[in-house]
Amino acid sequence: MSLSLQTLGFGHTRTSPLRLSQQFMSPSAIISSYPSPRFQKVGPVVADTSADNKDVLIERLNDLVHRLSTDHSLDDRLVSKLHSEVDNFEIVMIKADISQKLDKELAAGKGETLFSGRKDGIRTPKTPTRKVSIPMPDSVSRSPPKKQEMNTEVATKIAEEAEALATQLSKSIAELQQRREEADKIHDLLITRIETSAEQILFLEYHIAEMEDDYEANQSELQFLRIQLQAIQTQYNELLPQNRDEELSESIRNWKIDWEDIDRRSKARRKRGQDSNERMESEVSLSVK
């Protein structure tokens, strides 16, 4: 079937090839050929945006990001709605990029590469009936992530269990602290008793040593008494003056001197022992109290 200028929507006036290519491949025609229905709801992108408006927009977006990062009580429905709005923002930016790219290519004369051949003096596209398919970015086609939040009842139950566990731990720590204090008291009491027992042992050892000294002194005294008895018996035999023994008389005198010395040392030792016993008994009584 042949196509005439009237069926294509053109009059009999002469039209330049560049103008015809702009009519066939305008940015709005390419964007309208997208299969996604979201592009039909967005209006044309304004190309001439001032720097001030851009700064204001960036500041508003930064404020929105800050609020989203600090507010942890957002509902899932509100988050999903914000995702859809962000998808619309991305679509607007994609359309603006495509429109600017096509305008630059058409202005530079690169649009002629999209057409081939002439028919009745008019350039026709290679595939006029096929729609141009441009792949969509992953950020547009990707579904927004679902944020999983903990159920309120589960969170309350976990909080109650954690509080009960903390109370139980505090109680266990208090009991352990009390047992430790009791163990320290028992340890101190045992140390005191051990020290007292050690002092008593020392006192008994000293007393035993004194008793041994007394025993030895008594044995020595008994021996001297026996010698004295023998001397007395000998002196009774002085009825005969010619039988008097000078050596025996000297021994008797020496025995008397030794006896006085032993008696003096024995009395002094007994006195020291009594004083020491009284002092040890007082110290033991004070330590026990």
PDB file of C-alpha atoms in Angstrom:
ATOM      1  CA  MET A   1       0.000   0.000   0.000  1.00  0.00           C
ATOM      2  CA  SER A   2       1.422   3.380  -0.981  1.00  0.00           C
ATOM      3  CA  LEU A   3       1.417   6.237   1.488  1.00  0.00           C
ATOM      4  CA  SER A   4       0.562   9.768   0.405  1.00  0.00           C
ATOM      5  CA  LEU A   5       1.426  13.028   2.100  1.00  0.00           C
ATOM      6  CA  GLN A   6      -2.229  13.556   3.096  1.00  0.00           C
ATOM      7  CA  THR A   7      -2.383  10.224   4.938  1.00  0.00           C
ATOM      8  CA  LEU A   8       0.834  11.064   6.796  1.00  0.00           C
ATOM      9  CA  GLY A   9      -0.593  14.406   7.865  1.00  0.00           C
ATOM     10  CA  PHE A  10       1.473  16.713   5.634  1.00  0.00           C
ATOM     11  CA  GLY A  11       0.313  19.253   3.053  1.00  0.00           C
ATOM     12  CA  HIS A  12       1.669  19.912  -0.454  1.00  0.00           C
ATOM     13  CA  THR A  13       4.195  22.415   0.822  1.00  0.00           C
ATOM     14  CA  ARG A  14       7.859  21.534   0.616  1.00  0.00           C
ATOM     15  CA  THR A  15       9.311  20.385   3.936  1.00  0.00           C
ATOM     16  CA  SER A  16      13.015  19.981   4.720  1.00  0.00           C
ATOM     17  CA  PRO A  17      14.355  16.481   5.685  1.00  0.00           C
ATOM     18  CA  LEU A  18      15.524  17.772   9.077  1.00  0.00           C
ATOM     19  CA  ARG A  19      12.025  19.033   9.912  1.00  0.00           C
ATOM     20  CA  LEU A  20      10.517  15.733   8.848  1.00  0.00           C
ATOM     21  CA  SER A  21      12.978  13.812  10.987  1.00  0.00           C
ATOM     22  CA  GLN A  22      12.058  15.993  13.954  1.00  0.00           C
ATOM     23  CA  GLN A  23       8.386  15.229  13.359  1.00  0.00           C
ATOM     24  CA  PHE A  24       9.010  11.492  13.171  1.00  0.00           C
ATOM     25  CA  MET A  25      11.487  11.231  16.060  1.00  0.00           C
ATOM     26  CA  SER A  26      10.588  13.931  18.561  1.00  0.00           C
ATOM     27  CA  PRO A  27      11.402  13.250  22.278  1.00  0.00           C
ATOM     28  CA  SER A  28       7.709  13.091  23.163  1.00  0.00           C
ATOM     29  CA  ALA A  29       7.103  10.424  20.509  1.00  0.00           C
ATOM     30  CA  ILE A  30      10.008   8.278  21.749  1.00  0.00           C
ATOM     31  CA  ILE A  31       8.986   8.607  25.418  1.00  0.00           C
ATOM     32  CA  SER A  32       5.344   7.801  24.565  1.00  0.00           C
ATOM     33  CA  SER A  33       6.521   4.544  22.929  1.00  0.00           C
ATOM     34  CA  TYR A  34       7.662   3.150  26.345  1.00  0.00           C
ATOM     35  CA  PRO A  35       5.511   0.216  27.523  1.00  0.00           C
ATOM     36  CA  SER A  36       5.463   1.433  31.142  1.00  0.00           C
ATOM     37  CA  PRO A  37       2.282   3.352  32.051  1.00  0.00           C
ATOM     38  CA  ARG A  38       4.158   5.539  34.535  1.00  0.00           C
ATOM     39  CA  PHE A  39       5.524   7.751  31.765  1.00  0.00           C
ATOM     40  CA  GLN A  40       2.017   8.751  30.737  1.00  0.00           C
ATOM     41  CA  LYS A  41       1.351  10.355  34.136  1.00  0.00           C
ATOM     42  CA  VAL A  42       4.451  12.585  34.240  1.00  0.00           C
ATOM     43  CA  GLY A  43       4.422  15.900  32.486  1.00  0.00           C
ATOM     44  CA  PRO A  44       7.250  17.354  30.339  1.00  0.00           C
ATOM     45  CA  VAL A  45      10.534  18.128  32.043  1.00  0.00           C
ATOM     46  CA  VAL A  46      11.467  21.753  32.279  1.00  0.00           C
ATOM     47  CA  ALA A  47      14.982  22.093  30.815  1.00  0.00           C
ATOM     48  CA  ASP A  48      15.821  25.545  32.040  1.00  0.00           C
ATOM     49  CA  THR A  49      16.025  25.084  35.834  1.00  0.00           C
ATOM     50  CA  SER A  50      17.855  27.838  37.628  1.00  0.00           C
ATOM     51  CA  ALA A  51      20.731  27.167  40.027  1.00  0.00           C
ATOM     52  CA  ASP A  52      18.781  28.613  42.956  1.00  0.00           C
ATOM     53  CA  ASN A  53      15.839  26.277  42.448  1.00  0.00           C
ATOM     54  CA  LYS A  54      18.248  23.353  42.156  1.00  0.00           C
ATOM     55  CA  ASP A  55      19.952  24.279  45.438  1.00  0.00           C
ATOM     56  CA  VAL A  56      16.587  24.619  47.154  1.00  0.00           C
ATOM     57  CA  LEU A  57      15.542  21.205  45.814  1.00  0.00           C
ATOM     58  CA  ILE A  58      18.794  19.615  47.019  1.00  0.00           C
ATOM     59  CA  GLU A  59      18.322  21.177  50.455  1.00  0.00           C
ATOM     60  CA  ARG A  60      14.756  19.863  50.682  1.00  0.00           C
ATOM     61  CA  LEU A  61      15.854  16.385  49.654  1.00  0.00           C
ATOM     62  CA  ASN A  62      18.643  16.446  52.256  1.00  0.00           C
ATOM     63  CA  ASP A  63      16.141  17.458  54.939  1.00  0.00           C
ATOM     64  CA  LEU A  64      13.863  14.617  53.865  1.00  0.00           C
ATOM     65  CA  VAL A  65      16.739  12.102  54.029  1.00  0.00           C
ATOM     66  CA  HIS A  66      17.668  13.361  57.501  1.00  0.00           C
ATOM     67  CA  ARG A  67      14.090  12.959  58.728  1.00  0.00           C
ATOM     68  CA  LEU A  68      13.876   9.448  57.277  1.00  0.00           C
ATOM     69  CA  SER A  69      17.155   8.422  58.924  1.00  0.00           C
ATOM     70  CA  THR A  70      16.181   9.778  62.357  1.00  0.00           C
ATOM     71  CA  ASP A  71      12.480   8.841  62.486  1.00  0.00           C
ATOM     72  CA  HIS A  72      12.105   5.139  63.378  1.00  0.00           C
ATOM     73  CA  SER A  73       8.314   5.146  63.764  1.00  0.00           C
ATOM     74  CA  LEU A  74       7.328   5.238  60.072  1.00  0.00           C
ATOM     75  CA  ASP A  75       4.552   2.930  58.910  1.00  0.00           C
ATOM     76  CA  ASP A  76       5.136   0.379  56.123  1.00  0.00           C
ATOM     77  CA  ARG A  77       2.409   1.950  54.002  1.00  0.00           C
ATOM     78  CA  LEU A  78       4.044   5.359  54.258  1.00  0.00           C
ATOM     79  CA  VAL A  79       7.428   3.869  53.337  1.00  0.00           C
ATOM     80  CA  SER A  80       5.918   2.119  50.287  1.00  0.00           C
ATOM     81  CA  LYS A  81       4.279   5.373  49.206  1.00  0.00           C
ATOM     82  CA  LEU A  82       7.607   7.186  49.504  1.00  0.00           C
ATOM     83  CA  HIS A  83       9.185   4.453  47.352  1.00  0.00           C
ATOM     84  CA  SER A  84       6.616   5.072  44.629  1.00  0.00           C
ATOM     85  CA  GLU A  85       7.275   8.825  44.770  1.00  0.00           C
ATOM     86  CA  VAL A  86      11.027   8.194  44.459  1.00  0.00           C
ATOM     87  CA  ASP A  87      10.303   6.002  41.414  1.00  0.00           C
ATOM     88  CA  ASN A  88       8.467   8.953  39.846  1.00  0.00           C
ATOM     89  CA  PHE A  89      11.473  11.204  40.579  1.00  0.00           C
ATOM     90  CA  GLU A  90      13.790   8.725  38.859  1.00  0.00           C
ATOM     91  CA  ILE A  91      11.476   8.488  35.841  1.00  0.00           C
ATOM     92  CA  VAL A  92      11.460  12.282  35.518  1.00  0.00           C
ATOM     93  CA  MET A  93      15.265  12.357  35.578  1.00  0.00           C
ATOM     94  CA  ILE A  94      15.479   9.548  32.977  1.00  0.00           C
ATOM     95  CA  LYS A  95      13.063  11.361  30.654  1.00  0.00           C
ATOM     96  CA  ALA A  96      15.054  14.572  31.046  1.00  0.00           C
ATOM     97  CA  ASP A  97      18.311  12.768  30.176  1.00  0.00           C
ATOM     98  CA  ILE A  98      16.748  11.119  27.100  1.00  0.00           C
ATOM     99  CA  SER A  99      15.227  14.410  25.911  1.00  0.00           C
ATOM    100  CA  GLN A 100      18.523  16.291  26.267  1.00  0.00           C
ATOM    101  CA  LYS A 101      20.448  13.542  24.480  1.00  0.00           C
ATOM    102  CA  LEU A 102      18.015  13.452  21.533  1.00  0.00           C
ATOM    103  CA  ASP A 103      17.980  17.248  21.252  1.00  0.00           C
ATOM    104  CA  LYS A 104      21.781  17.308  21.115  1.00  0.00           C
ATOM    105  CA  GLU A 105      21.880  14.572  18.461  1.00  0.00           C
ATOM    106  CA  LEU A 106      19.263  16.315  16.333  1.00  0.00           C
ATOM    107  CA  ALA A 107      21.045  19.666  16.658  1.00  0.00           C
ATOM    108  CA  ALA A 108      24.352  18.086  15.572  1.00  0.00           C
ATOM    109  CA  GLY A 109      22.798  16.407  12.531  1.00  0.00           C
ATOM    110  CA  LYS A 110      23.153  12.893  13.908  1.00  0.00           C
ATOM    111  CA  GLY A 111      19.448  12.259  13.562  1.00  0.00           C
ATOM    112  CA  GLU A 112      19.881  11.465   9.864  1.00  0.00           C
ATOM    113  CA  THR A 113      21.444   8.135  10.738  1.00  0.00           C
ATOM    114  CA  LEU A 114      18.060   6.936  11.968  1.00  0.00           C
ATOM    115  CA  PHE A 115      16.586   7.122   8.426  1.00  0.00           C
ATOM    116  CA  SER A 116      17.589   5.375   5.160  1.00  0.00           C
ATOM    117  CA  GLY A 117      16.500   5.817   1.519  1.00  0.00           C
ATOM    118  CA  ARG A 118      14.113   8.286  -0.166  1.00  0.00           C
ATOM    119  CA  LYS A 119      10.594   7.697  -1.373  1.00  0.00           C
ATOM    120  CA  ASP A 120       9.062  10.519  -3.370  1.00  0.00           C
ATOM    121  CA  GLY A 121      11.667  12.921  -1.960  1.00  0.00           C
ATOM    122  CA  ILE A 122      10.801  12.038   1.667  1.00  0.00           C
ATOM    123  CA  ARG A 123      13.100  10.165   4.097  1.00  0.00           C
ATOM    124  CA  THR A 124      11.423   7.195   5.757  1.00  0.00           C
ATOM    125  CA  PRO A 125      12.655   5.279   8.793  1.00  0.00           C
ATOM    126  CA  LYS A 126      14.023   1.767   8.399  1.00  0.00           C
ATOM    127  CA  THR A 127      11.356   0.263  10.632  1.00  0.00           C
ATOM    128  CA  PRO A 128       8.493   2.796  10.844  1.00  0.00           C
ATOM    129  CA  THR A 129       6.014   0.356  12.405  1.00  0.00           C
ATOM    130  CA  ARG A 130       8.327  -0.993  15.153  1.00  0.00           C
ATOM    131  CA  LYS A 131       8.394   0.749  18.506  1.00  0.00           C
ATOM    132  CA  VAL A 132      11.729   1.889  19.865  1.00  0.00           C
ATOM    133  CA  SER A 133      12.579  -0.148  22.970  1.00  0.00           C
ATOM    134  CA  ILE A 134      14.985   1.457  25.437  1.00  0.00           C
ATOM    135  CA  PRO A 135      15.941  -0.661  28.473  1.00  0.00           C
ATOM    136  CA  MET A 136      14.801   0.745  31.776  1.00  0.00           C
ATOM    137  CA  PRO A 137      17.292   1.195  34.643  1.00  0.00           C
ATOM    138  CA  ASP A 138      17.340  -1.367  37.411  1.00  0.00           C
ATOM    139  CA  SER A 139      16.363   1.264  39.944  1.00  0.00           C
ATOM    140  CA  VAL A 140      12.974   1.802  38.213  1.00  0.00           C
ATOM    141  CA  SER A 141      12.074  -1.833  37.587  1.00  0.00           C
ATOM    142  CA  ARG A 142      13.280  -3.014  40.935  1.00  0.00           C
ATOM    143  CA  SER A 143      10.587  -3.331  43.558  1.00  0.00           C
ATOM    144  CA  PRO A 144      11.177  -1.416  46.824  1.00  0.00           C
ATOM    145  CA  PRO A 145      12.564  -3.533  49.678  1.00  0.00           C
ATOM    146  CA  LYS A 146      10.137  -4.517  52.380  1.00  0.00           C
ATOM    147  CA  LYS A 147      11.113  -3.498  55.862  1.00  0.00           C
ATOM    148  CA  GLN A 148      10.350  -6.180  58.413  1.00  0.00           C
ATOM    149  CA  GLU A 149       9.406  -4.804  61.796  1.00  0.00           C
ATOM    150  CA  MET A 150       8.932  -6.706  65.027  1.00  0.00           C
ATOM    151  CA  ASN A 151       5.440  -7.263  66.257  1.00  0.00           C
ATOM    152  CA  THR A 152       4.454  -5.211  69.297  1.00  0.00           C
ATOM    153  CA  GLU A 153       3.324  -8.208  71.317  1.00  0.00           C
ATOM    154  CA  VAL A 154       6.532 -10.109  70.596  1.00  0.00           C
ATOM    155  CA  ALA A 155       8.617  -7.073  71.540  1.00  0.00           C
ATOM    156  CA  THR A 156       6.656  -6.640  74.771  1.00  0.00           C
ATOM    157  CA  LYS A 157       7.094 -10.306  75.643  1.00  0.00           C
ATOM    158  CA  ILE A 158      10.822 -10.165  74.976  1.00  0.00           C
ATOM    159  CA  ALA A 159      11.121  -7.018  77.114  1.00  0.00           C
ATOM    160  CA  GLU A 160       9.256  -8.685  79.995  1.00  0.00           C
ATOM    161  CA  GLU A 161      11.437 -11.796  79.786  1.00  0.00           C
ATOM    162  CA  ALA A 162      14.577  -9.658  79.700  1.00  0.00           C
ATOM    163  CA  GLU A 163      13.396  -7.712  82.747  1.00  0.00           C
ATOM    164  CA  ALA A 164      12.620 -10.946  84.623  1.00  0.00           C
ATOM    165  CA  LEU A 165      16.036 -12.322  83.713  1.00  0.00           C
ATOM    166  CA  ALA A 166      17.712  -9.120  84.915  1.00  0.00           C
ATOM    167  CA  THR A 167      15.805  -9.335  88.219  1.00  0.00           C
ATOM    168  CA  GLN A 168      16.827 -12.960  88.677  1.00  0.00           C
ATOM    169  CA  LEU A 169      20.440 -12.132  87.918  1.00  0.00           C
ATOM    170  CA  SER A 170      20.390  -9.276  90.434  1.00  0.00           C
ATOM    171  CA  LYS A 171      18.952 -11.593  93.080  1.00  0.00           C
ATOM    172  CA  SER A 172      21.584 -14.248  92.347  1.00  0.00           C
ATOM    173  CA  ILE A 173      24.364 -11.662  92.549  1.00  0.00           C
ATOM    174  CA  ALA A 174      23.031 -10.426  95.919  1.00  0.00           C
ATOM    175  CA  GLU A 175      22.907 -13.994  97.272  1.00  0.00           C
ATOM    176  CA  LEU A 176      26.439 -14.684  96.063  1.00  0.00           C
ATOM    177  CA  GLN A 177      27.635 -11.462  97.683  1.00  0.00           C
ATOM    178  CA  GLN A 178      25.975 -12.448 100.980  1.00  0.00           C
ATOM    179  CA  ARG A 179      27.530 -15.914 100.862  1.00  0.00           C
ATOM    180  CA  ARG A 180      30.903 -14.380 100.144  1.00  0.00           C
ATOM    181  CA  GLU A 181      30.600 -12.109 103.183  1.00  0.00           C
ATOM    182  CA  GLU A 182      29.634 -15.085 105.356  1.00  0.00           C
ATOM    183  CA  ALA A 183      32.579 -17.088 104.006  1.00  0.00           C
ATOM    184  CA  ASP A 184      34.917 -14.170 104.796  1.00  0.00           C
ATOM    185  CA  LYS A 185      33.591 -14.029 108.375  1.00  0.00           C
ATOM    186  CA  ILE A 186      34.065 -17.771 108.817  1.00  0.00           C
ATOM    187  CA  HIS A 187      37.562 -17.494 107.373  1.00  0.00           C
ATOM    188  CA  ASP A 188      38.471 -14.691 109.780  1.00  0.00           C
ATOM    189  CA  LEU A 189      37.040 -16.670 112.711  1.00  0.00           C
ATOM    190  CA  LEU A 190      39.053 -19.741 111.746  1.00  0.00           C
ATOM    191  CA  ILE A 191      42.219 -17.664 111.455  1.00  0.00           C
ATOM    192  CA  THR A 192      41.573 -16.203 114.919  1.00  0.00           C
ATOM    193  CA  ARG A 193      41.053 -19.651 116.383  1.00  0.00           C
ATOM    194  CA  ILE A 194      44.192 -20.950 114.702  1.00  0.00           C
ATOM    195  CA  GLU A 195      46.212 -18.059 116.100  1.00  0.00           C
ATOM    196  CA  THR A 196      44.756 -18.692 119.566  1.00  0.00           C
ATOM    197  CA  SER A 197      45.559 -22.389 119.305  1.00  0.00           C
ATOM    198  CA  ALA A 198      49.091 -21.578 118.210  1.00  0.00           C
ATOM    199  CA  GLU A 199      49.547 -19.301 121.216  1.00  0.00           C
ATOM    200  CA  GLN A 200      48.203 -21.994 123.501  1.00  0.00           C
ATOM    201  CA  ILE A 201      50.583 -24.511 121.977  1.00  0.00           C
ATOM    202  CA  LEU A 202      53.502 -22.161 122.564  1.00  0.00           C
ATOM    203  CA  PHE A 203      52.345 -21.631 126.142  1.00  0.00           C
ATOM    204  CA  LEU A 204      52.104 -25.382 126.731  1.00  0.00           C
ATOM    205  CA  GLU A 205      55.510 -25.964 125.196  1.00  0.00           C
ATOM    206  CA  TYR A 206      56.982 -23.304 127.460  1.00  0.00           C
ATOM    207  CA  HIS A 207      55.211 -24.845 130.463  1.00  0.00           C
ATOM    208  CA  ILE A 208      56.508 -28.300 129.561  1.00  0.00           C
ATOM    209  CA  ALA A 209      60.014 -26.926 129.253  1.00  0.00           C
ATOM    210  CA  GLU A 210      59.694 -25.391 132.715  1.00  0.00           C
ATOM    211  CA  MET A 211      58.438 -28.659 134.123  1.00  0.00           C
ATOM    212  CA  GLU A 212      61.387 -30.478 132.612  1.00  0.00           C
ATOM    213  CA  ASP A 213      63.736 -27.938 134.160  1.00  0.00           C
ATOM    214  CA  ASP A 214      62.026 -28.398 137.507  1.00  0.00           C
ATOM    215  CA  TYR A 215      62.325 -32.130 137.187  1.00  0.00           C
ATOM    216  CA  GLU A 216      66.004 -31.920 136.472  1.00  0.00           C
ATOM    217  CA  ALA A 217      66.451 -29.515 139.392  1.00  0.00           C
ATOM    218  CA  ASN A 218      64.548 -31.841 141.667  1.00  0.00           C
ATOM    219  CA  GLN A 219      66.655 -34.747 140.538  1.00  0.00           C
ATOM    220  CA  SER A 220      69.799 -32.767 141.219  1.00  0.00           C
ATOM    221  CA  GLU A 221      68.455 -31.721 144.601  1.00  0.00           C
ATOM    222  CA  LEU A 222      67.613 -35.305 145.435  1.00  0.00           C
ATOM    223  CA  GLN A 223      71.081 -36.362 144.480  1.00  0.00           C
ATOM    224  CA  PHE A 224      72.586 -33.680 146.690  1.00  0.00           C
ATOM    225  CA  LEU A 225      70.283 -34.717 149.528  1.00  0.00           C
ATOM    226  CA  ARG A 226      71.529 -38.231 149.210  1.00  0.00           C
ATOM    227  CA  ILE A 227      75.102 -37.003 149.378  1.00  0.00           C
ATOM    228  CA  GLN A 228      74.231 -34.869 152.398  1.00  0.00           C
ATOM    229  CA  LEU A 229      72.672 -37.863 154.043  1.00  0.00           C
ATOM    230  CA  GLN A 230      75.817 -39.831 153.483  1.00  0.00           C
ATOM    231  CA  ALA A 231      77.900 -36.941 154.842  1.00  0.00           C
ATOM    232  CA  ILE A 232      75.768 -36.731 157.939  1.00  0.00           C
ATOM    233  CA  GLN A 233      76.088 -40.413 158.440  1.00  0.00           C
ATOM    234  CA  THR A 234      79.811 -40.098 158.110  1.00  0.00           C
ATOM    235  CA  GLN A 235      80.009 -37.199 160.562  1.00  0.00           C
ATOM    236  CA  TYR A 236      78.196 -39.270 163.074  1.00  0.00           C
ATOM    237  CA  ASN A 237      81.122 -41.548 162.934  1.00  0.00           C
ATOM    238  CA  GLU A 238      83.432 -38.847 164.260  1.00  0.00           C
ATOM    239  CA  LEU A 239      83.514 -40.493 167.520  1.00  0.00           C
ATOM    240  CA  LEU A 240      86.965 -41.486 166.510  1.00  0.00           C
ATOM    241  CA  PRO A 241      88.872 -38.316 165.699  1.00  0.00           C
ATOM    242  CA  GLN A 242      91.664 -40.161 163.976  1.00  0.00           C
ATOM    243  CA  ASN A 243      89.251 -41.445 161.306  1.00  0.00           C
ATOM    244  CA  ARG A 244      88.036 -37.964 160.179  1.00  0.00           C
ATOM    245  CA  ASP A 245      88.166 -37.500 156.399  1.00  0.00           C
ATOM    246  CA  GLU A 246      89.172 -34.029 155.157  1.00  0.00           C
ATOM    247  CA  GLU A 247      88.051 -34.692 151.584  1.00  0.00           C
ATOM    248  CA  LEU A 248      84.604 -35.585 152.756  1.00  0.00           C
ATOM    249  CA  SER A 249      84.366 -32.400 154.781  1.00  0.00           C
ATOM    250  CA  GLU A 250      85.333 -30.338 151.676  1.00  0.00           C
ATOM    251  CA  SER A 251      82.684 -32.065 149.642  1.00  0.00           C
ATOM    252  CA  ILE A 252      80.080 -31.281 152.233  1.00  0.00           C
ATOM    253  CA  ARG A 253      80.969 -27.580 152.159  1.00  0.00           C
ATOM    254  CA  ASN A 254      80.834 -27.464 148.358  1.00  0.00           C
ATOM    255  CA  TRP A 255      77.488 -29.220 148.399  1.00  0.00           C
ATOM    256  CA  LYS A 256      76.053 -26.547 150.676  1.00  0.00           C
ATOM    257  CA  ILE A 257      77.235 -23.795 148.317  1.00  0.00           C
ATOM    258  CA  ASP A 258      75.767 -25.540 145.282  1.00  0.00           C
ATOM    259  CA  TRP A 259      72.550 -26.194 147.086  1.00  0.00           C
ATOM    260  CA  GLU A 260      72.089 -22.509 147.894  1.00  0.00           C
ATOM    261  CA  ASP A 261      72.777 -21.589 144.232  1.00  0.00           C
ATOM    262  CA  ILE A 262      70.303 -24.170 142.910  1.00  0.00           C
ATOM    263  CA  ASP A 263      67.679 -23.083 145.376  1.00  0.00           C
ATOM    264  CA  ARG A 264      68.077 -19.431 144.334  1.00  0.00           C
ATOM    265  CA  ARG A 265      67.844 -20.190 140.590  1.00  0.00           C
ATOM    266  CA  SER A 266      64.854 -22.471 141.099  1.00  0.00           C
ATOM    267  CA  LYS A 267      62.916 -19.803 142.949  1.00  0.00           C
ATOM    268  CA  ALA A 268      63.710 -17.184 140.290  1.00  0.00           C
ATOM    269  CA  ARG A 269      62.615 -19.537 137.475  1.00  0.00           C
ATOM    270  CA  ARG A 270      59.352 -20.330 139.220  1.00  0.00           C
ATOM    271  CA  LYS A 271      58.644 -16.635 139.605  1.00  0.00           C
ATOM    272  CA  ARG A 272      59.301 -15.960 135.900  1.00  0.00           C
ATOM    273  CA  GLY A 273      57.077 -18.898 134.981  1.00  0.00           C
ATOM    274  CA  GLN A 274      54.218 -17.591 137.060  1.00  0.00           C
ATOM    275  CA  ASP A 275      54.473 -14.105 135.530  1.00  0.00           C
ATOM    276  CA  SER A 276      54.597 -15.562 132.017  1.00  0.00           C
ATOM    277  CA  ASN A 277      51.599 -17.785 132.674  1.00  0.00           C
ATOM    278  CA  GLU A 278      49.529 -14.885 133.922  1.00  0.00           C
ATOM    279  CA  ARG A 279      50.470 -12.768 130.886  1.00  0.00           C
ATOM    280  CA  MET A 280      49.652 -15.571 128.410  1.00  0.00           C
ATOM    281  CA  GLU A 281      46.310 -16.264 130.068  1.00  0.00           C
ATOM    282  CA  SER A 282      45.309 -12.607 129.828  1.00  0.00           C
ATOM    283  CA  GLU A 283      46.279 -12.429 126.139  1.00  0.00           C
ATOM    284  CA  VAL A 284      44.372 -15.602 125.317  1.00  0.00           C
ATOM    285  CA  SER A 285      41.245 -14.335 127.085  1.00  0.00           C
ATOM    286  CA  LEU A 286      41.403 -11.032 125.179  1.00  0.00           C
ATOM    287  CA  SER A 287      41.848 -12.762 121.800  1.00  0.00           C
ATOM    288  CA  VAL A 288      38.901 -15.080 122.429  1.00  0.00           C
ATOM    289  CA  LYS A 289      36.631 -12.148 123.303  1.00  0.00           C
TER     290      LYS A 289
END
